[in-house]
mmCIF file with all atom_site columns, C-alpha atoms in Angstrom:
data_model
loop_
_atom_site.group_PDB
_atom_site.id
_atom_site.type_symbol
_atom_site.label_atom_id
_atom_site.label_alt_id
_atom_site.label_comp_id
_atom_site.label_asym_id
_atom_site.label_entity_id
_atom_site.label_seq_id
_atom_site.pdbx_PDB_ins_code
_atom_site.Cartn_x
_atom_site.Cartn_y
_atom_site.Cartn_z
_atom_site.occupancy
_atom_site.B_iso_or_equiv
_atom_site.pdbx_formal_charge
_atom_site.auth_seq_id
_atom_site.auth_comp_id
_atom_site.auth_asym_id
_atom_site.auth_atom_id
_atom_site.pdbx_PDB_model_num
ATOM 1  C CA . MET A 1 1  ? -139.888 242.883 2.595   1.00 0.00 ? 74  MET A CA 1
ATOM 2  C CA . THR A 1 2  ? -138.584 241.864 -0.787  1.00 0.00 ? 75  THR A CA 1
ATOM 3  C CA . LYS A 1 3  ? -138.569 243.200 -4.322  1.00 0.00 ? 76  LYS A CA 1
ATOM 4  C CA . GLY A 1 4  ? -141.969 242.719 -5.965  1.00 0.00 ? 77  GLY A CA 1
ATOM 5  C CA . THR A 1 5  ? -143.977 242.831 -2.729  1.00 0.00 ? 78  THR A CA 1
ATOM 6  C CA . ILE A 1 6  ? -147.210 244.845 -3.027  1.00 0.00 ? 79  ILE A CA 1
ATOM 7  C CA . VAL A 1 7  ? -147.270 247.486 -0.308  1.00 0.00 ? 80  VAL A CA 1
ATOM 8  C CA . CYS A 1 8  ? -149.305 250.415 0.942   1.00 0.00 ? 81  CYS A CA 1
ATOM 9  C CA . LEU A 1 9  ? -147.566 253.636 1.963   1.00 0.00 ? 82  LEU A CA 1
ATOM 10 C CA . THR A 1 10 ? -150.264 254.969 4.249   1.00 0.00 ? 83  THR A CA 1
ATOM 11 C CA . LYS A 1 11 ? -148.496 258.289 4.864   1.00 0.00 ? 84  LYS A CA 1
ATOM 12 C CA . TYR A 1 12 ? -149.275 259.293 1.254   1.00 0.00 ? 85  TYR A CA 1
ATOM 13 C CA . GLY A 1 13 ? -152.278 257.052 0.611   1.00 0.00 ? 86  GLY A CA 1
ATOM 14 C CA . VAL A 1 14 ? -150.646 255.163 -2.252  1.00 0.00 ? 87  VAL A CA 1
ATOM 15 C CA . ALA A 1 15 ? -149.945 251.543 -3.063  1.00 0.00 ? 88  ALA A CA 1
ATOM 16 C CA . GLY A 1 16 ? -147.458 249.909 -5.361  1.00 0.00 ? 89  GLY A CA 1
ATOM 17 C CA . ARG A 1 17 ? -144.649 247.403 -5.639  1.00 0.00 ? 90  ARG A CA 1
ATOM 18 C CA . ILE A 1 18 ? -141.203 247.440 -4.099  1.00 0.00 ? 91  ILE A CA 1
ATOM 19 C CA . ILE A 1 19 ? -138.730 247.849 -6.952  1.00 0.00 ? 92  ILE A CA 1
ATOM 20 C CA . GLU A 1 20 ? -135.463 248.328 -5.061  1.00 0.00 ? 93  GLU A CA 1
ATOM 21 C CA . VAL A 1 21 ? -134.144 247.231 -1.683  1.00 0.00 ? 94  VAL A CA 1
ATOM 22 C CA . HIS A 1 22 ? -131.354 249.261 -0.057  1.00 0.00 ? 95  HIS A CA 1
ATOM 23 C CA . PRO A 1 23 ? -129.687 248.900 3.364   1.00 0.00 ? 96  PRO A CA 1
ATOM 24 C CA . ASP A 1 24 ? -131.275 252.170 4.527   1.00 0.00 ? 97  ASP A CA 1
ATOM 25 C CA . GLY A 1 25 ? -134.721 251.841 2.921   1.00 0.00 ? 98  GLY A CA 1
ATOM 26 C CA . LEU A 1 26 ? -136.895 250.678 0.043   1.00 0.00 ? 99  LEU A CA 1
ATOM 27 C CA . VAL A 1 27 ? -138.093 252.194 -3.228  1.00 0.00 ? 100 VAL A CA 1
ATOM 28 C CA . MET A 1 28 ? -141.763 251.702 -4.042  1.00 0.00 ? 101 MET A CA 1
ATOM 29 C CA . GLN A 1 29 ? -143.280 252.493 -7.448  1.00 0.00 ? 102 GLN A CA 1
ATOM 30 C CA . ASP A 1 30 ? -146.991 253.206 -7.917  1.00 0.00 ? 103 ASP A CA 1
ATOM 31 C CA . GLU A 1 31 ? -149.161 252.646 -10.999 1.00 0.00 ? 104 GLU A CA 1
ATOM 32 C CA . LEU A 1 32 ? -148.302 256.110 -12.347 1.00 0.00 ? 105 LEU A CA 1
ATOM 33 C CA . ASP A 1 33 ? -144.571 255.253 -12.202 1.00 0.00 ? 106 ASP A CA 1
ATOM 34 C CA . ARG A 1 34 ? -143.955 257.633 -9.297  1.00 0.00 ? 107 ARG A CA 1
ATOM 35 C CA . LYS A 1 35 ? -141.213 256.394 -7.002  1.00 0.00 ? 108 LYS A CA 1
ATOM 36 C CA . TYR A 1 36 ? -141.128 256.751 -3.233  1.00 0.00 ? 109 TYR A CA 1
ATOM 37 C CA . PHE A 1 37 ? -138.093 256.109 -1.049  1.00 0.00 ? 110 PHE A CA 1
ATOM 38 C CA . CYS A 1 38 ? -139.264 254.997 2.372   1.00 0.00 ? 111 CYS A CA 1
ATOM 39 C CA . LEU A 1 39 ? -138.414 253.017 5.445   1.00 0.00 ? 112 LEU A CA 1
ATOM 40 C CA . GLU A 1 40 ? -139.775 249.513 5.814   1.00 0.00 ? 113 GLU A CA 1
ATOM 41 C CA . SER A 1 41 ? -141.622 250.647 8.946   1.00 0.00 ? 114 SER A CA 1
ATOM 42 C CA . GLU A 1 42 ? -143.712 253.059 6.813   1.00 0.00 ? 115 GLU A CA 1
ATOM 43 C CA . LEU A 1 43 ? -145.020 250.244 4.579   1.00 0.00 ? 116 LEU A CA 1
ATOM 44 C CA . THR A 1 44 ? -147.703 247.637 5.038   1.00 0.00 ? 117 THR A CA 1
ATOM 45 C CA . ALA A 1 45 ? -147.676 244.535 2.849   1.00 0.00 ? 118 ALA A CA 1
ATOM 46 C CA . ILE A 1 46 ? -151.052 243.984 1.166   1.00 0.00 ? 119 ILE A CA 1
ATOM 47 C CA . THR A 1 47 ? -152.515 241.579 -1.378  1.00 0.00 ? 120 THR A CA 1
ATOM 48 C CA . GLU A 1 48 ? -153.421 242.506 -4.945  1.00 0.00 ? 121 GLU A CA 1
ATOM 49 C CA . SER A 1 49 ? -157.134 242.245 -4.098  1.00 0.00 ? 122 SER A CA 1
ATOM 50 C CA . GLU A 1 50 ? -156.676 244.608 -1.140  1.00 0.00 ? 123 GLU A CA 1
ATOM 51 C CA . ARG A 1 51 ? -154.846 247.073 -3.393  1.00 0.00 ? 124 ARG A CA 1
ATOM 52 C CA . MET A 1 52 ? -157.678 246.980 -5.934  1.00 0.00 ? 125 MET A CA 1
ATOM 53 C CA . ARG A 1 53 ? -160.317 247.421 -3.235  1.00 0.00 ? 126 ARG A CA 1
ATOM 54 C CA . LEU A 1 54 ? -158.529 250.349 -1.589  1.00 0.00 ? 127 LEU A CA 1
ATOM 55 C CA . PHE A 1 55 ? -157.146 252.198 -4.598  1.00 0.00 ? 128 PHE A CA 1
ATOM 56 C CA . GLY A 1 56 ? -159.142 250.972 -7.597  1.00 0.00 ? 129 GLY A CA 1
#
């Protein structure tokens, strides 16, 4: 996954964009500017329309 990809972190029920890519994981930021460090395996890439449908 690359910076800017819209993703869903199902473990916490949040969606956002990848803002940083590190060798050991990724940083995702949600709409409330909360940041989550996670492994790529914990994320699912989704479209903007899917994000809106799931999370409003």
